[in-house]
PDB file of C-alpha atoms in Angstrom:
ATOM      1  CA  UNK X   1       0.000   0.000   0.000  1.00 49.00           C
ATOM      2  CA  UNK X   2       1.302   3.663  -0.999  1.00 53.00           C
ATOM      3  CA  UNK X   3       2.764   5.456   1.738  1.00 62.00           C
ATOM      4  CA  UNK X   4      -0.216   8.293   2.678  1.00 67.00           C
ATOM      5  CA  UNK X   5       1.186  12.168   2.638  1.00 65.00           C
ATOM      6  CA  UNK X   6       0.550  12.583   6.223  1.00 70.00           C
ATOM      7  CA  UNK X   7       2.491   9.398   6.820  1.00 74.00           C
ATOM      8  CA  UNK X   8       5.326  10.519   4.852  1.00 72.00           C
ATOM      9  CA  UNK X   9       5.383  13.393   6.539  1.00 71.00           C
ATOM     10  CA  UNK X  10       5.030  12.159   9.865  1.00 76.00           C
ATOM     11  CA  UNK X  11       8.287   9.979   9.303  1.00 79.00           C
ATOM     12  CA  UNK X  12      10.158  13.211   7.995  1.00 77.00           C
ATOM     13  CA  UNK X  13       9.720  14.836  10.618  1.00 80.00           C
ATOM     14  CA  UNK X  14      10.614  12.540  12.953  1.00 83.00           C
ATOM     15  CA  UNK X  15      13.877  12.222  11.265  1.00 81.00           C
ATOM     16  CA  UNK X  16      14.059  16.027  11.094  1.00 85.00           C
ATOM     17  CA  UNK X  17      13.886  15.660  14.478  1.00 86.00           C
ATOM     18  CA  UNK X  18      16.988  13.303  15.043  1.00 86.00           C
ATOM     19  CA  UNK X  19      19.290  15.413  13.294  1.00 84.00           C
ATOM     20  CA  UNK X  20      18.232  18.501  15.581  1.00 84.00           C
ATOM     21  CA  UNK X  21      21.538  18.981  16.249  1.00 80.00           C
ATOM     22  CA  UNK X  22      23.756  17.789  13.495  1.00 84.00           C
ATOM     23  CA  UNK X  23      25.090  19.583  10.350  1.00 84.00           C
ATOM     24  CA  UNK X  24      22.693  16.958   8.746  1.00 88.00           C
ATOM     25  CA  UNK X  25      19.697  19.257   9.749  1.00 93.00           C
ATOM     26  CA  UNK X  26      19.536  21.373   6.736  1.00 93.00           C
ATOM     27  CA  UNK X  27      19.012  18.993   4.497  1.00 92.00           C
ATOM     28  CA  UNK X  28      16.920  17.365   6.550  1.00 91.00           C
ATOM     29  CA  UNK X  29      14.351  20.122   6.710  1.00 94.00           C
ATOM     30  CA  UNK X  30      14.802  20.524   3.084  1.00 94.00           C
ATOM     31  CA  UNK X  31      13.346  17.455   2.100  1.00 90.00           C
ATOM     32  CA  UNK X  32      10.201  17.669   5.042  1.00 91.00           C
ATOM     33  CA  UNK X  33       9.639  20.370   3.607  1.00 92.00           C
ATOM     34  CA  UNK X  34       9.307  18.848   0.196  1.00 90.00           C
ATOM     35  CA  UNK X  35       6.721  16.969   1.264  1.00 86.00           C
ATOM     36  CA  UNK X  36       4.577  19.911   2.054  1.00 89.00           C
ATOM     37  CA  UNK X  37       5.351  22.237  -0.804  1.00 91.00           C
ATOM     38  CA  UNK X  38       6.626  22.091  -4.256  1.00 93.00           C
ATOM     39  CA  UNK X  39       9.616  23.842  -5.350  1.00 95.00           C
ATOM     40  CA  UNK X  40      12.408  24.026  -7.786  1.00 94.00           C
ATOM     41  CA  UNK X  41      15.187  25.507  -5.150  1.00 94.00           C
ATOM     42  CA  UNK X  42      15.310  25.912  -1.548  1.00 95.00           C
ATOM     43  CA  UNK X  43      17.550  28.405  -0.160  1.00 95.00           C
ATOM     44  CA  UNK X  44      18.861  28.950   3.484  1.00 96.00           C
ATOM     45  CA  UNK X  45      20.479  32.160   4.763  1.00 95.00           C
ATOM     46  CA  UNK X  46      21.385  33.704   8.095  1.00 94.00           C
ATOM     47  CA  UNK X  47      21.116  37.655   7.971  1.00 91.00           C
ATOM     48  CA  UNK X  48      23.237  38.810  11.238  1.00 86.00           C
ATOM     49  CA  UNK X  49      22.968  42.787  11.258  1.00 78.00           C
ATOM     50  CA  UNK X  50      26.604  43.732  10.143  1.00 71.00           C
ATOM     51  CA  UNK X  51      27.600  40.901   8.125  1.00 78.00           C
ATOM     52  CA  UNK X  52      27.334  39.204   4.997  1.00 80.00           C
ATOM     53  CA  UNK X  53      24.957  36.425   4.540  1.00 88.00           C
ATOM     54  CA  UNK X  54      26.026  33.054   5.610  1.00 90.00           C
ATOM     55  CA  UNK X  55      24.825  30.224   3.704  1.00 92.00           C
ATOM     56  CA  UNK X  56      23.303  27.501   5.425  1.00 94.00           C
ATOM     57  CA  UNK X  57      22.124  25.200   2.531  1.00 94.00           C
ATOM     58  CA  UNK X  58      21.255  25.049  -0.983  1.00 93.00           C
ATOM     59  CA  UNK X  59      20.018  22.124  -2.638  1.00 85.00           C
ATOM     60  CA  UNK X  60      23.193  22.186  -5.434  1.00 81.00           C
ATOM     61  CA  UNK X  61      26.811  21.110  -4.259  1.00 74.00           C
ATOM     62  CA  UNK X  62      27.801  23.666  -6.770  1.00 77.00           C
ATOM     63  CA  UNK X  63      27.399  27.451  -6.121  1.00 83.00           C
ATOM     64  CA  UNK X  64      25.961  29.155  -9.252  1.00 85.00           C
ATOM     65  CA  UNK X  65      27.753  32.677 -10.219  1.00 86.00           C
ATOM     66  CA  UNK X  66      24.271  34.026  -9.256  1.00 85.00           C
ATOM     67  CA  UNK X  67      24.390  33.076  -5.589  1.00 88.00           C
ATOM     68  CA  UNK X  68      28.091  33.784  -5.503  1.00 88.00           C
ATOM     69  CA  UNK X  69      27.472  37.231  -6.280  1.00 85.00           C
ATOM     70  CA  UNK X  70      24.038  37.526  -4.511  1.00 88.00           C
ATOM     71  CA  UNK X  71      26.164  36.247  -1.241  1.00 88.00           C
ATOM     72  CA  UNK X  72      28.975  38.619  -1.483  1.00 83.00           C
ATOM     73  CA  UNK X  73      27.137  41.761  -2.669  1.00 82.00           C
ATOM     74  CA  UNK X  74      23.844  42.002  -4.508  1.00 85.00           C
ATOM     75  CA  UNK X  75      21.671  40.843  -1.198  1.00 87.00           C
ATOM     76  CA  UNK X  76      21.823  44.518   0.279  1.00 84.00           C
ATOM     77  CA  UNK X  77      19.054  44.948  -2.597  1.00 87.00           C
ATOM     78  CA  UNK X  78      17.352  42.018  -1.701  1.00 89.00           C
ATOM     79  CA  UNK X  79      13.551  42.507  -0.591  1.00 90.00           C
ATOM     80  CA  UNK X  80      14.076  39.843   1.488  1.00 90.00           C
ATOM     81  CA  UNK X  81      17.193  41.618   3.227  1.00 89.00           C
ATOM     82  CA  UNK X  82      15.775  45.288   3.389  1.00 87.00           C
ATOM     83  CA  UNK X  83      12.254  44.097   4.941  1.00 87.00           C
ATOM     84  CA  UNK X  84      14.748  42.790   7.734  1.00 88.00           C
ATOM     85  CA  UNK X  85      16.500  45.598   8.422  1.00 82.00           C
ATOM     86  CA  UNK X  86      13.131  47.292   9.151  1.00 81.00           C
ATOM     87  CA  UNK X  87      12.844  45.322  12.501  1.00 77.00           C
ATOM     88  CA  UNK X  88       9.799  43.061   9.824  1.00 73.00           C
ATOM     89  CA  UNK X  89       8.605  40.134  12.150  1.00 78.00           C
ATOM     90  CA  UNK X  90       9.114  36.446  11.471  1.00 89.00           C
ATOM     91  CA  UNK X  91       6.213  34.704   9.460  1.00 93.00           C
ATOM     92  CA  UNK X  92       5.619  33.053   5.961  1.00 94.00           C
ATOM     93  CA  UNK X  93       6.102  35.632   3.177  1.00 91.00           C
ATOM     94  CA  UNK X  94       5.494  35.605  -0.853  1.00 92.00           C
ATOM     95  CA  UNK X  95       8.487  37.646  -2.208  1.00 92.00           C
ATOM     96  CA  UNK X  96       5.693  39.770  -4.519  1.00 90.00           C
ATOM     97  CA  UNK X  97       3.889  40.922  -1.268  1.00 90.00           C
ATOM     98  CA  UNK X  98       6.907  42.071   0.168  1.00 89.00           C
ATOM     99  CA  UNK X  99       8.891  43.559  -2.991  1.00 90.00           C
ATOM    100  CA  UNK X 100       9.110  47.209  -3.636  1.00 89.00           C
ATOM    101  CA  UNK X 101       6.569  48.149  -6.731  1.00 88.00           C
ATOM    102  CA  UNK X 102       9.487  48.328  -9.575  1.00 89.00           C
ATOM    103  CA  UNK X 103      11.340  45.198  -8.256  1.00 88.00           C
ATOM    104  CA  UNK X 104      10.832  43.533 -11.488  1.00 88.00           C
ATOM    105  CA  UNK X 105      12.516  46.286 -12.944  1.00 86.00           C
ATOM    106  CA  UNK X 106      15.495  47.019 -11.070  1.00 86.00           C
ATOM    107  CA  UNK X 107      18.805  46.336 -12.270  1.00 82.00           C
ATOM    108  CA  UNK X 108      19.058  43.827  -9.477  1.00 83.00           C
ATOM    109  CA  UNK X 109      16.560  42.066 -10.468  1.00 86.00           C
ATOM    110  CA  UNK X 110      18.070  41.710 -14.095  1.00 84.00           C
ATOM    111  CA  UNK X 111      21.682  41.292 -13.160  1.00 81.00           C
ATOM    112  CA  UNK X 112      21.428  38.945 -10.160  1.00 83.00           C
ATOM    113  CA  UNK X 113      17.868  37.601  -9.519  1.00 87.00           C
ATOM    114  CA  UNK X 114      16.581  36.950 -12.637  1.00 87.00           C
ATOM    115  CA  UNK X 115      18.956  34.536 -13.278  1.00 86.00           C
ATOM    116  CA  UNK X 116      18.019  32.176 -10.889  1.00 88.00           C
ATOM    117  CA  UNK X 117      14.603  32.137 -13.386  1.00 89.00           C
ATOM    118  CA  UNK X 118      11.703  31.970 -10.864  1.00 92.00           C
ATOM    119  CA  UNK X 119       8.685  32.986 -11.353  1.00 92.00           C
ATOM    120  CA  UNK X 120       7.433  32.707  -7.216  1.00 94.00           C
ATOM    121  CA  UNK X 121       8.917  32.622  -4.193  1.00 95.00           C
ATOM    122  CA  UNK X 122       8.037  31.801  -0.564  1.00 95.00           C
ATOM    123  CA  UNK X 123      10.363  32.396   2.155  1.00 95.00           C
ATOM    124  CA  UNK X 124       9.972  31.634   5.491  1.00 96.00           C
ATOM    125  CA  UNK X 125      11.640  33.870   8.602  1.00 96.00           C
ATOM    126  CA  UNK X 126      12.540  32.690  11.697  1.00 95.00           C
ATOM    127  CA  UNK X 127      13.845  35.237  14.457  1.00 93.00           C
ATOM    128  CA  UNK X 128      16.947  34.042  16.085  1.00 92.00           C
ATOM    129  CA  UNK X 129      18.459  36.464  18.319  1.00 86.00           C
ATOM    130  CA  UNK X 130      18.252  40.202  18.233  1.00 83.00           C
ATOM    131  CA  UNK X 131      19.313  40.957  14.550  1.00 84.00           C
ATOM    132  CA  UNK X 132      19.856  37.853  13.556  1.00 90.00           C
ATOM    133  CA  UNK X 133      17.676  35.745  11.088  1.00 94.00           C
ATOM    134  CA  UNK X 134      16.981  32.977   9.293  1.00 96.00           C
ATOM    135  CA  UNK X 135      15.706  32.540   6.259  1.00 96.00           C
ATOM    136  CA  UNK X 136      14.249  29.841   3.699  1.00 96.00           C
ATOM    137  CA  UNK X 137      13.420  30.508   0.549  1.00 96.00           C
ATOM    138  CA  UNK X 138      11.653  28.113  -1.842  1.00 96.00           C
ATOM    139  CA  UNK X 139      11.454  29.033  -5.343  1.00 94.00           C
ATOM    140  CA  UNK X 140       9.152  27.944  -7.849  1.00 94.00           C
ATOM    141  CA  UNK X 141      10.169  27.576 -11.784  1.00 93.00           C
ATOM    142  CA  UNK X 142       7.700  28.512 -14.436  1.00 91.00           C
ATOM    143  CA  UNK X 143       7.152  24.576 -14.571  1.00 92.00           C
ATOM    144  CA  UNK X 144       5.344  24.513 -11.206  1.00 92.00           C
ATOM    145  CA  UNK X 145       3.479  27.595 -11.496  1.00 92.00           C
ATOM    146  CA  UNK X 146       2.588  29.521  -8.465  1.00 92.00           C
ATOM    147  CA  UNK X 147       2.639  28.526  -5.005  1.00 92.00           C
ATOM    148  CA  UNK X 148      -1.431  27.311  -4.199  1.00 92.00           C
ATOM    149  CA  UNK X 149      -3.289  28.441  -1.416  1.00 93.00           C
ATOM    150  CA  UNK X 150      -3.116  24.834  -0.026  1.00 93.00           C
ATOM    151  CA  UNK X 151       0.289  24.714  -0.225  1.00 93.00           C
ATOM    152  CA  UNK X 152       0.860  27.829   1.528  1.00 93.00           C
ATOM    153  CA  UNK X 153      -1.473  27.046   4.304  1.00 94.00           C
ATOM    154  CA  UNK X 154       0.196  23.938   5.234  1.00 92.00           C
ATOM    155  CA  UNK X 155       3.397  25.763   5.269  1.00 94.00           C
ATOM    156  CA  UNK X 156       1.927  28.492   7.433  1.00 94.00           C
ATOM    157  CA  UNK X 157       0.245  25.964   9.650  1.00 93.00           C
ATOM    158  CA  UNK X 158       4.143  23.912  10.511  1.00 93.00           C
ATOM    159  CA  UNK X 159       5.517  27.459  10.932  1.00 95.00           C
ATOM    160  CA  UNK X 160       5.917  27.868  14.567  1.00 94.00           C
ATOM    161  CA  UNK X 161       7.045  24.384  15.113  1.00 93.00           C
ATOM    162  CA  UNK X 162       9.571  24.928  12.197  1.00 95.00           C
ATOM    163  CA  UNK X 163      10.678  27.781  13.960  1.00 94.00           C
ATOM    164  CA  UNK X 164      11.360  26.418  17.361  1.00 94.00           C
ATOM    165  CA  UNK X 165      13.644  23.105  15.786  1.00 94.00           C
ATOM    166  CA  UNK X 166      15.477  25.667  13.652  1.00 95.00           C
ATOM    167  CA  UNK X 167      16.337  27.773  16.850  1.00 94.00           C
ATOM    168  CA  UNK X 168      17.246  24.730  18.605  1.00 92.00           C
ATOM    169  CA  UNK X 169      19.754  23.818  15.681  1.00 92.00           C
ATOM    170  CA  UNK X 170      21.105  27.133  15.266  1.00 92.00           C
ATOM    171  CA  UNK X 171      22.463  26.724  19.292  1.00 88.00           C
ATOM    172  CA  UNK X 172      24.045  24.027  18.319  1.00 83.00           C
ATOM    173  CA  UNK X 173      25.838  25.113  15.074  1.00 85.00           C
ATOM    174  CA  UNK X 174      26.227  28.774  15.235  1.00 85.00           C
ATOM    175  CA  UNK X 175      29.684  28.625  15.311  1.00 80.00           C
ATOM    176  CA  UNK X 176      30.248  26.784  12.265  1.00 80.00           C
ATOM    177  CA  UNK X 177      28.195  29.622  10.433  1.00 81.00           C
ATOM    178  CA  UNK X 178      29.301  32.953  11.312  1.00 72.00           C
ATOM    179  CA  UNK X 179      32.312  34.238  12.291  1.00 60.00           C
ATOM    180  CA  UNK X 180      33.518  35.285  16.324  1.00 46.00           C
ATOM    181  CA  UNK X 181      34.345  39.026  15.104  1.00 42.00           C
ATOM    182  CA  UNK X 182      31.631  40.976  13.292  1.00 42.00           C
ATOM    183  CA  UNK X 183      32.707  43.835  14.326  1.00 35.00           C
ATOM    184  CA  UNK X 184      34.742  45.190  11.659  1.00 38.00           C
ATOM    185  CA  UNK X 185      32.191  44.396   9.030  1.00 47.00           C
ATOM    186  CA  UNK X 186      30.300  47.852   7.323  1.00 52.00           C
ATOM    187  CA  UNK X 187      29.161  46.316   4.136  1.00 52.00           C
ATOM    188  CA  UNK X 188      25.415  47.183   5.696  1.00 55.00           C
ATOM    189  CA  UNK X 189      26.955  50.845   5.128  1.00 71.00           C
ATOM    190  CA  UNK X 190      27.381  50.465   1.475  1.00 75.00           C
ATOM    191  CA  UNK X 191      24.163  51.890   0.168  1.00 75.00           C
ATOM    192  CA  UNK X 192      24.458  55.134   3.221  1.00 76.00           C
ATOM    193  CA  UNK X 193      27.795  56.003   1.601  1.00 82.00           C
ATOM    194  CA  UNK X 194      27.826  55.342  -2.083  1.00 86.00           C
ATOM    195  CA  UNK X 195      27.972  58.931  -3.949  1.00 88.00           C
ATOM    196  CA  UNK X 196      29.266  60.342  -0.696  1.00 84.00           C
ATOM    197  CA  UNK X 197      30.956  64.027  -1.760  1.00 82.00           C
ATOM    198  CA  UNK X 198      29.215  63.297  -4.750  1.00 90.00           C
ATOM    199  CA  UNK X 199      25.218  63.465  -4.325  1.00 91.00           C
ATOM    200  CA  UNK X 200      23.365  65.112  -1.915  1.00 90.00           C
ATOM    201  CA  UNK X 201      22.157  63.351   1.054  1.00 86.00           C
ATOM    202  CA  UNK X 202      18.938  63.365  -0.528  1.00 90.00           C
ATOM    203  CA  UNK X 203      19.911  61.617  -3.457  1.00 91.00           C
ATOM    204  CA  UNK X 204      21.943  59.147  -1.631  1.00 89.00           C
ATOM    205  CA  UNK X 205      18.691  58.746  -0.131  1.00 88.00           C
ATOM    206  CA  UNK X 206      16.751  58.328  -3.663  1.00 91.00           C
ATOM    207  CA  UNK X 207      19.374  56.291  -5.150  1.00 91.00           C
ATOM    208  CA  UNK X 208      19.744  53.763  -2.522  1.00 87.00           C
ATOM    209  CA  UNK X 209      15.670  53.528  -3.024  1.00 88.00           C
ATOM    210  CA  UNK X 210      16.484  53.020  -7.097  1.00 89.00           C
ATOM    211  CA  UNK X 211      18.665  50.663  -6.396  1.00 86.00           C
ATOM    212  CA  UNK X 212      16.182  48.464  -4.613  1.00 84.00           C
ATOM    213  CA  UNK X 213      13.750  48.558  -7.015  1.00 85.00           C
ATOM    214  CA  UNK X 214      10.871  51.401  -5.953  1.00 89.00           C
ATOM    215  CA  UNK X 215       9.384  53.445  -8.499  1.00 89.00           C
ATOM    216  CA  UNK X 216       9.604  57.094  -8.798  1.00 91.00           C
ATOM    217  CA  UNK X 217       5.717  56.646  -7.042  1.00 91.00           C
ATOM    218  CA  UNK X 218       6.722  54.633  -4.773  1.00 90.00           C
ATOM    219  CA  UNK X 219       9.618  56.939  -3.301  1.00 91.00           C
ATOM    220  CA  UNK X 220       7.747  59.959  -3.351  1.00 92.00           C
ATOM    221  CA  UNK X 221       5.335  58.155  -1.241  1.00 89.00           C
ATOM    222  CA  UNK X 222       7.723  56.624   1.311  1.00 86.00           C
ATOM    223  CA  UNK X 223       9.861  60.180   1.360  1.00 90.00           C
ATOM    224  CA  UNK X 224       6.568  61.981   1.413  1.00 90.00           C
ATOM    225  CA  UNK X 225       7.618  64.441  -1.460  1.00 92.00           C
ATOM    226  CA  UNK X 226       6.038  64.720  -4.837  1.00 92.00           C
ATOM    227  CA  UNK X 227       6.444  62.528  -8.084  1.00 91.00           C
ATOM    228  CA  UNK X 228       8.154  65.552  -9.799  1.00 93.00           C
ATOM    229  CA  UNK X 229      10.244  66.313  -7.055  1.00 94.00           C
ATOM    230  CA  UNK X 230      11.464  62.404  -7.339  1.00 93.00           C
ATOM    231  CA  UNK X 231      12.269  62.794 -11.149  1.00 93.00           C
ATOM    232  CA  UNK X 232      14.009  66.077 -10.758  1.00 94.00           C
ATOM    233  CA  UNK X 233      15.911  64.272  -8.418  1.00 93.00           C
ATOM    234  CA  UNK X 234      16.760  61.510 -10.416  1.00 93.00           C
ATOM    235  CA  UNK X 235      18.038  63.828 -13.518  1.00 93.00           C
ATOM    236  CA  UNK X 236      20.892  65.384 -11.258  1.00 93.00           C
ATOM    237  CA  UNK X 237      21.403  61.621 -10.018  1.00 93.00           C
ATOM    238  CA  UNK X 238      22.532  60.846 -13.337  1.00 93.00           C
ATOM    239  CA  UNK X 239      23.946  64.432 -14.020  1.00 93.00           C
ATOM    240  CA  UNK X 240      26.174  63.841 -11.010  1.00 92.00           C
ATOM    241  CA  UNK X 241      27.575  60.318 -11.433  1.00 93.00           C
ATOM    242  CA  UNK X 242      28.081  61.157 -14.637  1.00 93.00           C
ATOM    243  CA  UNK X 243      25.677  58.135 -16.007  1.00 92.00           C
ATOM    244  CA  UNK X 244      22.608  57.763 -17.709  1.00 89.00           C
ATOM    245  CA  UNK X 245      20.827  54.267 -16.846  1.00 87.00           C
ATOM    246  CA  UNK X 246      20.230  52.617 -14.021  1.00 85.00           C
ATOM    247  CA  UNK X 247      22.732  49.832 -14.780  1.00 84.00           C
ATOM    248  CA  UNK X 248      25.600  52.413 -14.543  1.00 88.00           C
ATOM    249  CA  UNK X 249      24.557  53.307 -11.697  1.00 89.00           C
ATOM    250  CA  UNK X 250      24.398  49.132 -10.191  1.00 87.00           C
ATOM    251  CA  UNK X 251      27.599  48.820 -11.920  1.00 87.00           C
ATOM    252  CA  UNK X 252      28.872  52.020  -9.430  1.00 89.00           C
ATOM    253  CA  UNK X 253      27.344  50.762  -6.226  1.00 88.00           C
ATOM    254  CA  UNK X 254      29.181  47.257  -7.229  1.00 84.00           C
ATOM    255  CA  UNK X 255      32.817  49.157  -7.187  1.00 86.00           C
ATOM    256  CA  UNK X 256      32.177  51.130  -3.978  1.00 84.00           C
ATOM    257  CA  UNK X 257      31.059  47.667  -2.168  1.00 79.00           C
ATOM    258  CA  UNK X 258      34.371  46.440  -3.530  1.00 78.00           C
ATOM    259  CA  UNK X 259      36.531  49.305  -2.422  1.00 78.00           C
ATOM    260  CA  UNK X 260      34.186  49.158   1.054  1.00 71.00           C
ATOM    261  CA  UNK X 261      35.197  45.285   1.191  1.00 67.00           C
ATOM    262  CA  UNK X 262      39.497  45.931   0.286  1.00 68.00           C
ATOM    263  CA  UNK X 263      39.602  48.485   2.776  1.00 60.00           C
ATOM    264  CA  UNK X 264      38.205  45.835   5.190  1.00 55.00           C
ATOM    265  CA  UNK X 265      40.683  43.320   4.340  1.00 52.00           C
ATOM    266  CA  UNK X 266      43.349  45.596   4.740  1.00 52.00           C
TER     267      UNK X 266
END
């Protein structure tokens, strides 16, 4: 007799369970959670405040050029990332509900997360310490179509106890994730001081809200100054940086992170 879906899922997480506190977990929750959602790619991140993401799991040995350069740089634009910094709570999220109105057509989106070529994605937060997340995302291919309602109230109903056996793994393994010193780290200071000298505070302001992907709309709303006021803005963005697309303009917040990054090293 077939194995029923609440059996199989039963077992998983009972073995989910077991490896509680072994670097075995991961992959472990990876594949209970298969059994309650379809996806193409699951992704797990920590977000500490002051540090670059550390990767937790991804379901290829191999990491794609993408992720490499979503890891090192790109995730300061993240949705995902910026919602976080906000003090957002922990919960199930769609990335649409949480995106900023012209994420589709930011350059980040074209340069980094398009490439991973999905067309939903869930991702589930879990509050581990003050400033210190983690995150699963599960992305869904154009082959699977959208997350279902189903789908996404099964994930919303294992939630909480999801969260609690991820907090009891990340006491255990911590250490093996993120390094002793963060203190010297001020890559969460990249989009404060790129066009420093250069743009007003004003338009650092606007461009680091370009760079994420809000509309000219959307940042006269969240700056509470008008639509024309926003474009205006804009033209001496460019006039000043001496570019005329937003890609030149990704392309120059790339080169400060890197300077930002060599300085660290040094």
């Amino acid at each position: 007799m077939a194995e029923s879906t609440e059996v199989k899922s039963s077992r998983q997480l009972a073995g989910l369970i077991d490896h509680l506190r072994m670097a075995s977990f991961p992959k472990e929750l990876a594949d209970f959670l298969s059994s309650v959602c379809l996806f193409d790619t699951c992704l797990m991140v920590v977000f500490k405040q002051g540090t670059a993401p550390a990767l937790v799991y991804t379901e290829s040995d191999d990491i794609s050029p993408a992720l490499d350069t979503y890891l090192s740089k790109s995730y300061l634009l993240d949705p995902v990332y910026n919602v976080l910094q906000k003090g957002a709570a922990e919960g199930v999220f769609r990335l649409s509900a949480i995106a900023p109105d012209s994420f589709m057509h930011s350059e980040y989106f074209h340069s980094c997360y398009q490439s991973f070529d999905l067309i939903d994605e869930i991702n589930l937060v879990t509050e581990l310490e003050e400033d210190c997340y983690f995150t699963l995302s599960l992305g869904r291919k154009s082959s699977l179509g959208s997350i279902t309602r189903a789908e996404l109230n099964k994930l919303q109903g294992y939630f909480p106890m999801l969260c609690s056996l991820i907090r009891q793994f990340w006491i255990s393994n911590a250490d093996d994730f993120l390094p002793q010193d963060r203190s010297r780290s001020t890559l969460t200071q990249a989009l404060r001081t790129f066009g420093r000298g250069v743009l007003t505070r004003r338009e650092q302001e606007i461009t680091a809200l370009i760079l994420q992907g809000h509309s000219s709309q959307s940042i006269a709303s969240q700056l509470s100054i008008s639509v024309g006021t926003v474009k205006v803005h804009r033209k001496n963005i460019h006039a000043r940086l001496n570019t005329s697309q937003q890609s030149e303009i990704f392309t120059l917040f790339l080169n400060h992170l890197s300077e930002m990054e060599m300085r660290i090293v040094a």
